[in-house]
Short mmCIF file of C-alpha atoms in Angstrom, two decimals:
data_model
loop_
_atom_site.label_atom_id
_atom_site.label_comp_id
_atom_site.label_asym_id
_atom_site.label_seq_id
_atom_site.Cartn_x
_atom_site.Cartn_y
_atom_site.Cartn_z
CA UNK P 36 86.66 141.70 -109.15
CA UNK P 37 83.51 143.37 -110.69
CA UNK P 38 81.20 141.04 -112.76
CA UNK P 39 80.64 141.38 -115.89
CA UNK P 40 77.91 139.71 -118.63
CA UNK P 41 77.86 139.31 -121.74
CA UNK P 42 74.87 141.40 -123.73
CA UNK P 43 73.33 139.91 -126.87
CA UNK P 44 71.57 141.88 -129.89
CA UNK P 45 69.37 143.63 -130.21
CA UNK P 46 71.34 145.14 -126.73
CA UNK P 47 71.26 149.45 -128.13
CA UNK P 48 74.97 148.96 -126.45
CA UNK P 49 76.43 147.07 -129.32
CA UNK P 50 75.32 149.60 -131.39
CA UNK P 51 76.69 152.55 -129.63
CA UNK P 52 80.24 154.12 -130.39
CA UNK P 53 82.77 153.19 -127.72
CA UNK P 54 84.87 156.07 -125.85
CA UNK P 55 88.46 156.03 -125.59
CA UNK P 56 89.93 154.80 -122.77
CA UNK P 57 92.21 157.44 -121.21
CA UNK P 58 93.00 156.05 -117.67
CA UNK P 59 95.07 153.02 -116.89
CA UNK P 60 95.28 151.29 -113.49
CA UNK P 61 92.75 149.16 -111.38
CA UNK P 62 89.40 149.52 -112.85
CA UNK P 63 91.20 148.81 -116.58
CA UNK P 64 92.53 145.99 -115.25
CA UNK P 65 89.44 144.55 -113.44
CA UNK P 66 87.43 144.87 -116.56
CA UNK P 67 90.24 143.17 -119.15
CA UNK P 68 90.73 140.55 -116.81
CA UNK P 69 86.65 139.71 -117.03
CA UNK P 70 87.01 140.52 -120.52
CA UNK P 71 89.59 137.27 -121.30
CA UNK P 72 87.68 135.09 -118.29
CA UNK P 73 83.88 135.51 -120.44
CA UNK P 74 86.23 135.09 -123.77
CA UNK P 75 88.32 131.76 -122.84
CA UNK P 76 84.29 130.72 -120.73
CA UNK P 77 82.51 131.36 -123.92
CA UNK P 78 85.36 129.00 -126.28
CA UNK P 79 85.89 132.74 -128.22
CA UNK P 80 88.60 134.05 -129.98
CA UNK P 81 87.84 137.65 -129.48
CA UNK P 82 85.67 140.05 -126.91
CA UNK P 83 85.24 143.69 -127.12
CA UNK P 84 84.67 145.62 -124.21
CA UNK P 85 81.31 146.89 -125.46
CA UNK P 86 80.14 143.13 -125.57
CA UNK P 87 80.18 143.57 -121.73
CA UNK P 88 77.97 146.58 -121.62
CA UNK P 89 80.97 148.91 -121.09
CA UNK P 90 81.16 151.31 -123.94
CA UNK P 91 85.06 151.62 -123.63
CA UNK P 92 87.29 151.01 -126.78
CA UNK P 93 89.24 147.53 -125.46
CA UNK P 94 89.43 144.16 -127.12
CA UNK P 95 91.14 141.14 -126.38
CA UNK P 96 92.07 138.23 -128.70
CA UNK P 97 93.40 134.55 -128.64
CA UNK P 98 93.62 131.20 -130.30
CA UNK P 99 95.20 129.30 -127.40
CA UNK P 100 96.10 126.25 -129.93
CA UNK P 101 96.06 125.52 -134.01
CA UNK P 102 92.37 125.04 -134.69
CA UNK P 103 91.49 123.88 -137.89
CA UNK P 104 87.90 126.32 -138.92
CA UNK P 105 86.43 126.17 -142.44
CA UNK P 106 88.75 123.74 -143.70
CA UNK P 107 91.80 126.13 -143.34
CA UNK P 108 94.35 125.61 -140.21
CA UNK P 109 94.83 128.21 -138.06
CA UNK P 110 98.00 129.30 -135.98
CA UNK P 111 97.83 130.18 -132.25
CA UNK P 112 97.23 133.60 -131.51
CA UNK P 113 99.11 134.61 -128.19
CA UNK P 114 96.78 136.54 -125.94
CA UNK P 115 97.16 140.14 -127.00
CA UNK P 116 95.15 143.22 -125.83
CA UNK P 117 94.93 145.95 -127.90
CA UNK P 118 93.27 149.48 -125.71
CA UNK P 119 92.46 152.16 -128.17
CA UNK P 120 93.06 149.89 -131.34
CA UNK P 121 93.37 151.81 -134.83
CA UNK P 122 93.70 149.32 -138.22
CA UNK P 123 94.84 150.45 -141.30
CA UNK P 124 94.73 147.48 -144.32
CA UNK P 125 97.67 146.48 -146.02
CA UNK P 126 97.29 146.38 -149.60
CA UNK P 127 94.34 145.95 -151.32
CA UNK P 128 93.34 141.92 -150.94
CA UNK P 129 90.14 140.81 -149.02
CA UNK P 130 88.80 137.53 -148.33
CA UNK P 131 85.52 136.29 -147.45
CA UNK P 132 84.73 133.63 -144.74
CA UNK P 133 82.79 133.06 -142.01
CA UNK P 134 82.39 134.86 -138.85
CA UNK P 135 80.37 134.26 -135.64
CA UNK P 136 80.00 136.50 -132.35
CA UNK P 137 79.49 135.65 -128.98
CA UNK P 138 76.70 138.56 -128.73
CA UNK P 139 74.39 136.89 -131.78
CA UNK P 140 75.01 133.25 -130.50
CA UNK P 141 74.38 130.39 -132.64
CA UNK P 142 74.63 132.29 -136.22
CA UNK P 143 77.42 132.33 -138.61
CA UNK P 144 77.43 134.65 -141.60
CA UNK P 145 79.93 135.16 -144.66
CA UNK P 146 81.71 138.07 -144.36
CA UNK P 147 84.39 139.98 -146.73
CA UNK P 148 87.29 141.22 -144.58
CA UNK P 149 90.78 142.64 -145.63
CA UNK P 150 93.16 140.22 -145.69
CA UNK P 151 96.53 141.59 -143.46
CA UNK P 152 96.20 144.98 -141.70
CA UNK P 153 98.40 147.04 -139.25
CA UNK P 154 97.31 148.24 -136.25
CA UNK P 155 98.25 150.62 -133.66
CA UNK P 156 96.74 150.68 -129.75
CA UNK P 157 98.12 150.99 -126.03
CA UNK P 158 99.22 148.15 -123.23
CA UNK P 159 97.14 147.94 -120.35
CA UNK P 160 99.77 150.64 -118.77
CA UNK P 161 99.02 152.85 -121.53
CA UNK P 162 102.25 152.52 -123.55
CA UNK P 163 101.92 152.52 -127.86
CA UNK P 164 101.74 149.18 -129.49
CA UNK P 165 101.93 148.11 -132.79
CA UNK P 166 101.83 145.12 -135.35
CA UNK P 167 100.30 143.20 -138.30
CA UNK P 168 98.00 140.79 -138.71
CA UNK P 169 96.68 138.06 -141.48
CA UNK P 170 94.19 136.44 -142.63
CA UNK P 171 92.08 134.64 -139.44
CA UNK P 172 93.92 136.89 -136.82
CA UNK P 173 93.12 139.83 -139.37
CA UNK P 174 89.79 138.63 -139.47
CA UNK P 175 89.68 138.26 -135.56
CA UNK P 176 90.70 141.77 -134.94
CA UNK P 177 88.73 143.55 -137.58
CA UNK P 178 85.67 141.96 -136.07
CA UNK P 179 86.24 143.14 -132.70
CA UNK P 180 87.40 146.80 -133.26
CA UNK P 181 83.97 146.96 -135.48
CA UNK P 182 82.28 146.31 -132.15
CA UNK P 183 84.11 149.56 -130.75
CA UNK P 184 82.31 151.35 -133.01
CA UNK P 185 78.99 149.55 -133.12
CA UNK P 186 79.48 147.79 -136.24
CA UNK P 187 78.14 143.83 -135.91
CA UNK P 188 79.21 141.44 -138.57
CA UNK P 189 75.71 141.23 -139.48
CA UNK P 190 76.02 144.65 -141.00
CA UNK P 191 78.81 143.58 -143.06
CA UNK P 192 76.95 141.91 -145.54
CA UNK P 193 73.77 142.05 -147.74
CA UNK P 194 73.52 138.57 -148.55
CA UNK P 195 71.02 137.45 -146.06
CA UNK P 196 71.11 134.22 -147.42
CA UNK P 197 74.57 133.59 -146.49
CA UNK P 198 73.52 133.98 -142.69
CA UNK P 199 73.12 130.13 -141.01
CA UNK P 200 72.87 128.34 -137.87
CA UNK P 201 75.70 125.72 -138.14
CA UNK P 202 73.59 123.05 -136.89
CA UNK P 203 71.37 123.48 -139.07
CA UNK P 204 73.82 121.56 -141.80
CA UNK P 205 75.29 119.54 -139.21
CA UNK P 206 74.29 116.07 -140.49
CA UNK P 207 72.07 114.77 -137.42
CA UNK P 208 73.77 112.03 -135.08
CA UNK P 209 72.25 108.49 -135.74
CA UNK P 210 70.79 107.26 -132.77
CA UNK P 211 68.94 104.68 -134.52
CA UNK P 212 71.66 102.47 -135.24
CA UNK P 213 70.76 102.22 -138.76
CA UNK P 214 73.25 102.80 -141.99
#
């Protein structure tokens, strides 16, 4: 198996536009299977191929149990892989929330997203796929197909001030003992 690495910003990779992926066998395989290994390593719910410093248009995603995030519980997600993923919103309803990335670690930032969306892609053998999404998973996919076309979240807002390190309002632990 090849290794891969994850890149970080300011990487020029994560800003480049990702090429479609037009052959499906071994070397597909090698990299998706790197792709969900760095993913489930890194405690993500989503990777994009371009996060590995391969500018092909893959993502995978996956919430292996109910997570509770942001006060709002969230259903599994069965691992899917979408290859060549096109999304197309459902009505007209967005939602803001909070989004991190594995490529800007230790940041969060409030970001609007649309709330269910359809999307089309291949398997990893090439054959058409297609489905919905809502709300996190939504939120999950938009995220990562904006990496296949060198979009960060970061660019999805212009409220600087809603950008945070989460430990930053983590109260601090008491090691003192005292109340």
């Amino acid at each position: 198996m090849t290794h891969y690495s994850l890149i970080y910003a300011p990487d020029p990779v994560l800003r480049a536009k990702a090429e479609m992926i037009t052959a499906f066998g071994a070397e597909l395989q090698d990299l998706v299977d790197n792709m969900v290994l760095i993913m489930r390593q890194e405690k993500g719910v989503g990777l994009a191929a371009p996060q590995l410093g391969v500018l092909r248009r893959a993502i995978v995603v996956e919430v292996a149990q109910a997570i509770e995030r942001d006060g709002e519980l969230i259903d599994p997600l069965p691992l899917t892989l979408l290859i060549n993923p096109e999304i197309t919103p459902i009505g007209n309803d967005k939602a803001d929330g909070w989004e991190g990335c594995l490529s800007i670690p230790g940041y969060r930032g409030y970001v609007e997203r649309w709330r269910h969306i359809a999307y089309t892609a291949r398997d990893i053998n090439g054959r058409p796929l297609q489905g919905q999404a809502m709300g996190f998973h939504a939120r999950v996919i938009q995220h990562e197909v904006d990496h296949l076309n060198g979009i960060l979240y970061t660019d999805r807002t212009d409220r600087i001030e809603t950008f945070i390190r989460p430990t930053a309002i983590s109260p601090p632990d008491d090691v003192s003992g005292e109340q």
